[in-house]
């Protein structure tokens, strides 16, 4: 499975998708991350991997999402109040599709335009 890098601008949703594979373990060095198992490397070998770091674009954050397996998804949501109402959600599917969802309340989010 490829690792997807997502770039979000803090004001509004600005999305850049880059396929990348990490060559060195940068967790705790140049990015923050959580993964399972805790010592897995590279990200494609993890059950799941989420990494984030400041972007070269001012006011933006780069996200890297990865999961193992041939079915399923990994998703990342942004909420102002931790309740997920009025929130954007990006889901990376195991078939290399990236989907965008919008949650207007604490209910099943609505699928928006596909990103890829």
Short mmCIF file of N, CA and C in Angstrom, two decimals, residues 1-2 9 16-17 20-21 29 38 53 59 75 78 81-82 86 94 96 100 105 108:
data_model
loop_
_atom_site.label_atom_id
_atom_site.label_comp_id
_atom_site.label_asym_id
_atom_site.label_seq_id
_atom_site.Cartn_x
_atom_site.Cartn_y
_atom_site.Cartn_z
N UNK A 1 0.85 -1.17 0.00
CA UNK A 1 0.00 0.00 0.00
C UNK A 1 0.89 1.22 0.00
N UNK A 2 0.56 2.18 -0.81
CA UNK A 2 1.30 3.43 -0.85
C UNK A 2 0.94 4.29 0.34
N UNK A 9 -4.45 23.36 4.54
CA UNK A 9 -4.27 24.73 4.96
C UNK A 9 -5.19 24.95 6.14
N UNK A 16 -3.42 18.78 -1.03
CA UNK A 16 -2.45 18.33 -2.00
C UNK A 16 -2.15 16.88 -1.69
N UNK A 17 -2.23 16.04 -2.67
CA UNK A 17 -1.99 14.63 -2.45
C UNK A 17 -0.73 14.22 -3.19
N UNK A 20 4.20 9.05 -1.63
CA UNK A 20 5.58 9.08 -1.15
C UNK A 20 5.85 7.86 -0.30
N UNK A 21 7.08 7.45 -0.27
CA UNK A 21 7.52 6.39 0.62
C UNK A 21 8.68 6.92 1.45
N UNK A 29 11.37 12.97 15.09
CA UNK A 29 12.50 13.75 14.61
C UNK A 29 11.99 14.95 13.82
N UNK A 38 4.15 0.14 17.80
CA UNK A 38 4.86 1.38 18.08
C UNK A 38 6.21 1.51 17.40
N UNK A 53 3.40 17.06 10.27
CA UNK A 53 4.51 17.98 10.48
C UNK A 53 4.17 19.31 9.83
N UNK A 59 1.35 28.21 7.26
CA UNK A 59 0.02 27.99 7.82
C UNK A 59 -0.59 26.64 7.49
N UNK A 75 -8.96 7.09 8.12
CA UNK A 75 -9.58 8.39 7.92
C UNK A 75 -9.07 9.39 8.94
N UNK A 78 -11.40 16.68 10.95
CA UNK A 78 -11.06 17.94 11.59
C UNK A 78 -12.32 18.55 12.19
N UNK A 81 -14.84 21.44 17.67
CA UNK A 81 -15.37 21.25 19.02
C UNK A 81 -15.27 19.81 19.55
N UNK A 82 -14.54 18.93 18.88
CA UNK A 82 -14.38 17.52 19.26
C UNK A 82 -15.66 16.70 19.10
N UNK A 86 -20.12 19.72 11.69
CA UNK A 86 -19.54 20.69 10.76
C UNK A 86 -18.05 20.43 10.54
N UNK A 94 -8.31 1.25 0.88
CA UNK A 94 -7.27 0.28 0.53
C UNK A 94 -7.08 0.13 -0.97
N UNK A 96 -6.63 2.54 -2.98
CA UNK A 96 -5.94 3.78 -3.37
C UNK A 96 -6.87 4.92 -3.76
N UNK A 100 -13.70 12.34 0.29
CA UNK A 100 -13.95 13.44 1.22
C UNK A 100 -15.38 13.32 1.72
N UNK A 105 -23.44 16.76 11.64
CA UNK A 105 -23.83 16.50 13.03
C UNK A 105 -23.12 15.22 13.48
N UNK A 108 -23.83 9.78 10.59
CA UNK A 108 -23.04 9.32 9.46
C UNK A 108 -22.74 10.49 8.53
#
